[in-house]
PDB file of C-alpha atoms in Angstrom:
ATOM      1  CA  MET A 268     -14.164  -3.710 -20.950  1.00 89.00           C
ATOM      2  CA  ARG A 269     -10.538  -4.036 -19.907  1.00 91.00           C
ATOM      3  CA  PHE A 270      -9.332  -3.385 -16.382  1.00 94.00           C
ATOM      4  CA  ILE A 271      -5.950  -3.255 -14.710  1.00 95.00           C
ATOM      5  CA  LEU A 272      -5.398  -3.975 -11.039  1.00 96.00           C
ATOM      6  CA  ASP A 273      -2.637  -2.104  -9.278  1.00 95.00           C
ATOM      7  CA  THR A 274      -0.109  -4.490  -7.725  1.00 95.00           C
ATOM      8  CA  ASN A 275      -1.324  -3.727  -4.201  1.00 93.00           C
ATOM      9  CA  MET A 276      -4.817  -4.864  -5.178  1.00 95.00           C
ATOM     10  CA  TYR A 277      -3.380  -8.321  -5.850  1.00 96.00           C
ATOM     11  CA  LEU A 278      -1.407  -8.409  -2.620  1.00 95.00           C
ATOM     12  CA  HIS A 279      -3.593  -6.843   0.066  1.00 94.00           C
ATOM     13  CA  TYR A 280      -7.227  -7.436  -0.862  1.00 94.00           C
ATOM     14  CA  ASP A 281      -9.461 -10.375  -1.757  1.00 93.00           C
ATOM     15  CA  LEU A 282      -7.868 -12.644  -4.323  1.00 94.00           C
ATOM     16  CA  PHE A 283      -8.737 -11.320  -7.777  1.00 94.00           C
ATOM     17  CA  THR A 284     -10.330 -14.632  -8.769  1.00 92.00           C
ATOM     18  CA  GLU A 285     -12.806 -14.377  -5.901  1.00 92.00           C
ATOM     19  CA  CYS A 286     -14.288 -10.972  -6.729  1.00 92.00           C
ATOM     20  CA  LYS A 287     -17.540 -10.344  -8.584  1.00 92.00           C
ATOM     21  CA  TRP A 288     -16.084  -7.992 -11.163  1.00 92.00           C
ATOM     22  CA  SER A 289     -19.168  -7.955 -13.383  1.00 91.00           C
ATOM     23  CA  ASP A 290     -21.221  -6.663 -10.436  1.00 92.00           C
ATOM     24  CA  LEU A 291     -18.641  -3.981  -9.706  1.00 90.00           C
ATOM     25  CA  PHE A 292     -18.363  -2.749 -13.291  1.00 90.00           C
ATOM     26  CA  GLY A 293     -21.900  -3.537 -14.431  1.00 91.00           C
ATOM     27  CA  VAL A 294     -20.468  -5.304 -17.489  1.00 88.00           C
ATOM     28  CA  ASP A 295     -20.312  -9.016 -18.281  1.00 87.00           C
ATOM     29  CA  ASP A 296     -17.513  -9.088 -20.879  1.00 88.00           C
ATOM     30  CA  LEU A 297     -14.409  -8.266 -18.839  1.00 91.00           C
ATOM     31  CA  ILE A 298     -10.729  -8.682 -19.577  1.00 91.00           C
ATOM     32  CA  LEU A 299      -8.146  -8.404 -16.817  1.00 94.00           C
ATOM     33  CA  VAL A 300      -5.046  -6.828 -18.333  1.00 94.00           C
ATOM     34  CA  VAL A 301      -1.795  -7.699 -16.608  1.00 95.00           C
ATOM     35  CA  THR A 302       0.897  -5.310 -17.772  1.00 93.00           C
ATOM     36  CA  PRO A 303       4.665  -5.889 -17.724  1.00 92.00           C
ATOM     37  CA  THR A 304       5.030  -3.546 -14.738  1.00 93.00           C
ATOM     38  CA  ILE A 305       2.540  -5.563 -12.695  1.00 95.00           C
ATOM     39  CA  ILE A 306       4.334  -8.819 -13.535  1.00 95.00           C
ATOM     40  CA  LYS A 307       7.694  -7.325 -12.563  1.00 94.00           C
ATOM     41  CA  GLU A 308       6.374  -6.000  -9.269  1.00 95.00           C
ATOM     42  CA  LEU A 309       4.724  -9.321  -8.401  1.00 96.00           C
ATOM     43  CA  ASP A 310       7.920 -11.190  -9.293  1.00 94.00           C
ATOM     44  CA  ASP A 311       9.877  -8.859  -7.012  1.00 93.00           C
ATOM     45  CA  LYS A 312       7.367  -9.360  -4.183  1.00 93.00           C
ATOM     46  CA  LYS A 313       7.800 -13.156  -4.278  1.00 90.00           C
ATOM     47  CA  TYR A 314      10.948 -12.609  -2.222  1.00 85.00           C
ATOM     48  CA  ASP A 315       9.502 -10.027   0.174  1.00 78.00           C
ATOM     49  CA  GLN A 316      10.721 -10.277   3.778  1.00 81.00           C
ATOM     50  CA  ARG A 317       7.096 -10.428   4.917  1.00 83.00           C
ATOM     51  CA  ASP A 318       6.194 -14.056   4.339  1.00 85.00           C
ATOM     52  CA  HIS A 319       2.489 -13.428   3.649  1.00 91.00           C
ATOM     53  CA  ILE A 320       3.318 -10.953   0.854  1.00 93.00           C
ATOM     54  CA  GLY A 321       5.708 -13.379  -0.830  1.00 92.00           C
ATOM     55  CA  LYS A 322       3.179 -16.209  -0.615  1.00 94.00           C
ATOM     56  CA  ARG A 323       0.389 -14.027  -2.016  1.00 95.00           C
ATOM     57  CA  ALA A 324       2.578 -12.890  -4.928  1.00 96.00           C
ATOM     58  CA  GLN A 325       3.368 -16.521  -5.733  1.00 95.00           C
ATOM     59  CA  GLU A 326      -0.310 -17.451  -5.482  1.00 95.00           C
ATOM     60  CA  VAL A 327      -1.343 -14.667  -7.866  1.00 96.00           C
ATOM     61  CA  ILE A 328       1.290 -15.624 -10.433  1.00 95.00           C
ATOM     62  CA  SER A 329       0.165 -19.240 -10.160  1.00 93.00           C
ATOM     63  CA  LYS A 330      -3.444 -18.148 -10.804  1.00 93.00           C
ATOM     64  CA  PHE A 331      -2.287 -16.265 -13.907  1.00 93.00           C
ATOM     65  CA  ARG A 332      -0.490 -19.367 -15.173  1.00 92.00           C
ATOM     66  CA  ASN A 333      -3.526 -21.582 -14.531  1.00 90.00           C
ATOM     67  CA  MET A 334      -5.865 -19.177 -16.328  1.00 89.00           C
ATOM     68  CA  LEU A 335      -3.610 -19.154 -19.371  1.00 87.00           C
ATOM     69  CA  ASN A 336      -3.023 -22.904 -19.404  1.00 87.00           C
ATOM     70  CA  ASP A 337      -6.554 -24.177 -18.819  1.00 85.00           C
ATOM     71  CA  GLY A 338      -8.505 -21.332 -20.410  1.00 78.00           C
ATOM     72  CA  LYS A 339     -10.886 -21.098 -17.464  1.00 78.00           C
ATOM     73  CA  ARG A 340     -12.446 -17.758 -16.642  1.00 81.00           C
ATOM     74  CA  PRO A 341     -12.824 -17.430 -12.875  1.00 79.00           C
ATOM     75  CA  CYS A 342     -15.455 -14.860 -11.995  1.00 82.00           C
ATOM     76  CA  GLY A 343     -16.234 -14.617 -15.707  1.00 82.00           C
ATOM     77  CA  ILE A 344     -13.081 -12.673 -16.558  1.00 89.00           C
ATOM     78  CA  ALA A 345     -10.597 -13.335 -19.315  1.00 88.00           C
ATOM     79  CA  ILE A 346      -6.934 -12.457 -18.892  1.00 91.00           C
ATOM     80  CA  GLU A 347      -4.543 -10.680 -21.240  1.00 91.00           C
ATOM     81  CA  PHE A 348      -0.801 -10.079 -21.037  1.00 91.00           C
ATOM     82  CA  PRO A 349      -0.052  -7.403 -23.617  1.00 89.00           C
ATOM     83  CA  SER A 350       3.403  -6.851 -25.016  1.00 83.00           C
ATOM     84  CA  LEU A 351       3.846  -3.115 -25.086  1.00 77.00           C
ATOM     85  CA  ASN A 352       6.155  -0.854 -26.999  1.00 69.00           C
ATOM     86  CA  ASP A 353       9.306   0.088 -25.085  1.00 70.00           C
ATOM     87  CA  LYS A 354       9.454   3.370 -26.983  1.00 79.00           C
ATOM     88  CA  PHE A 355       7.283   5.773 -25.047  1.00 82.00           C
ATOM     89  CA  ASP A 356       7.607   9.553 -24.906  1.00 83.00           C
ATOM     90  CA  TRP A 357       7.682   9.984 -21.140  1.00 85.00           C
ATOM     91  CA  ASP A 358       8.369  13.713 -21.251  1.00 83.00           C
ATOM     92  CA  SER A 359       5.361  14.518 -23.438  1.00 84.00           C
ATOM     93  CA  VAL A 360       2.966  13.232 -20.768  1.00 85.00           C
ATOM     94  CA  GLY A 361       4.974  14.274 -17.699  1.00 87.00           C
ATOM     95  CA  LEU A 362       5.668  10.767 -16.440  1.00 89.00           C
ATOM     96  CA  ASN A 363       8.828   9.238 -14.987  1.00 88.00           C
ATOM     97  CA  SER A 364       9.927   5.840 -16.315  1.00 87.00           C
ATOM     98  CA  GLN A 365      11.543   5.024 -12.950  1.00 90.00           C
ATOM     99  CA  ASN A 366       8.229   5.256 -11.064  1.00 91.00           C
ATOM    100  CA  ALA A 367       6.034   2.125 -11.102  1.00 91.00           C
ATOM    101  CA  ASP A 368       2.769   4.099 -10.945  1.00 92.00           C
ATOM    102  CA  ASP A 369       3.898   6.192 -13.906  1.00 91.00           C
ATOM    103  CA  ARG A 370       4.814   3.039 -15.834  1.00 90.00           C
ATOM    104  CA  ILE A 371       1.324   1.624 -15.242  1.00 92.00           C
ATOM    105  CA  ILE A 372      -0.237   4.856 -16.503  1.00 91.00           C
ATOM    106  CA  ALA A 373       2.062   4.785 -19.552  1.00 90.00           C
ATOM    107  CA  GLU A 374       0.966   1.209 -20.236  1.00 90.00           C
ATOM    108  CA  VAL A 375      -2.679   2.279 -20.046  1.00 89.00           C
ATOM    109  CA  LEU A 376      -1.983   5.118 -22.482  1.00 87.00           C
ATOM    110  CA  GLN A 377      -0.384   2.643 -24.890  1.00 87.00           C
ATOM    111  CA  LEU A 378      -3.334   0.263 -24.513  1.00 87.00           C
ATOM    112  CA  ASN A 379      -5.748   3.119 -25.197  1.00 83.00           C
ATOM    113  CA  LYS A 380      -4.122   3.630 -28.589  1.00 80.00           C
ATOM    114  CA  VAL A 381      -4.823   0.029 -29.636  1.00 77.00           C
ATOM    115  CA  SER A 382      -8.007  -0.727 -27.686  1.00 71.00           C
ATOM    116  CA  LYS A 383     -10.368   0.356 -30.483  1.00 70.00           C
ATOM    117  CA  GLY A 384     -12.838   2.142 -28.254  1.00 65.00           C
ATOM    118  CA  ASN A 385     -12.903  -0.373 -25.409  1.00 71.00           C
ATOM    119  CA  ASP A 386     -12.879   1.157 -21.955  1.00 77.00           C
ATOM    120  CA  ILE A 387      -9.801   0.623 -19.801  1.00 88.00           C
ATOM    121  CA  CYS A 388     -10.094   1.088 -16.058  1.00 90.00           C
ATOM    122  CA  ILE A 389      -7.395   1.147 -13.388  1.00 93.00           C
ATOM    123  CA  VAL A 390      -8.474  -0.383 -10.085  1.00 94.00           C
ATOM    124  CA  THR A 391      -6.374   0.930  -7.216  1.00 93.00           C
ATOM    125  CA  ALA A 392      -6.488   1.906  -3.567  1.00 91.00           C
ATOM    126  CA  ASP A 393      -3.342   4.011  -4.065  1.00 91.00           C
ATOM    127  CA  TYR A 394      -4.414   7.658  -3.912  1.00 92.00           C
ATOM    128  CA  GLY A 395      -1.231   8.815  -5.662  1.00 89.00           C
ATOM    129  CA  LEU A 396      -1.875   6.547  -8.636  1.00 90.00           C
ATOM    130  CA  GLU A 397      -5.527   7.590  -8.670  1.00 90.00           C
ATOM    131  CA  LEU A 398      -4.613  11.281  -8.860  1.00 90.00           C
ATOM    132  CA  LYS A 399      -2.016  10.757 -11.568  1.00 88.00           C
ATOM    133  CA  ALA A 400      -4.385   8.617 -13.614  1.00 87.00           C
ATOM    134  CA  LYS A 401      -7.113  11.277 -13.444  1.00 85.00           C
ATOM    135  CA  ASN A 402      -4.657  13.874 -14.712  1.00 81.00           C
TER     136      ASN A 402
END
């Protein structure tokens, strides 16, 4: 199963490498998908005026780098950084390319096309994103 964490999940909650994802999802084979939008938002947050946000963004990016370089799977999760097609028909699905939540949903839709039946889950505490994703 693949799952995507909304940017705020990385910044404001327990560090993603410290969570028991298999207990939450009830699945052992988990892949954390980090989309281009998430990377961009985390990069932008590195320079946030609130020092704790900037430090957390840097810590998360460092964890990503370590997972890729050493191949370790903290909490039993693998990590994936997909390269996604820039050509997306935003109008056909009623999404706005300028909105980060909409871009995450568009990335999930693109992943669904190539996931070959694997489930993809968005983990968020953002009610707006949750509503849009359900629709």
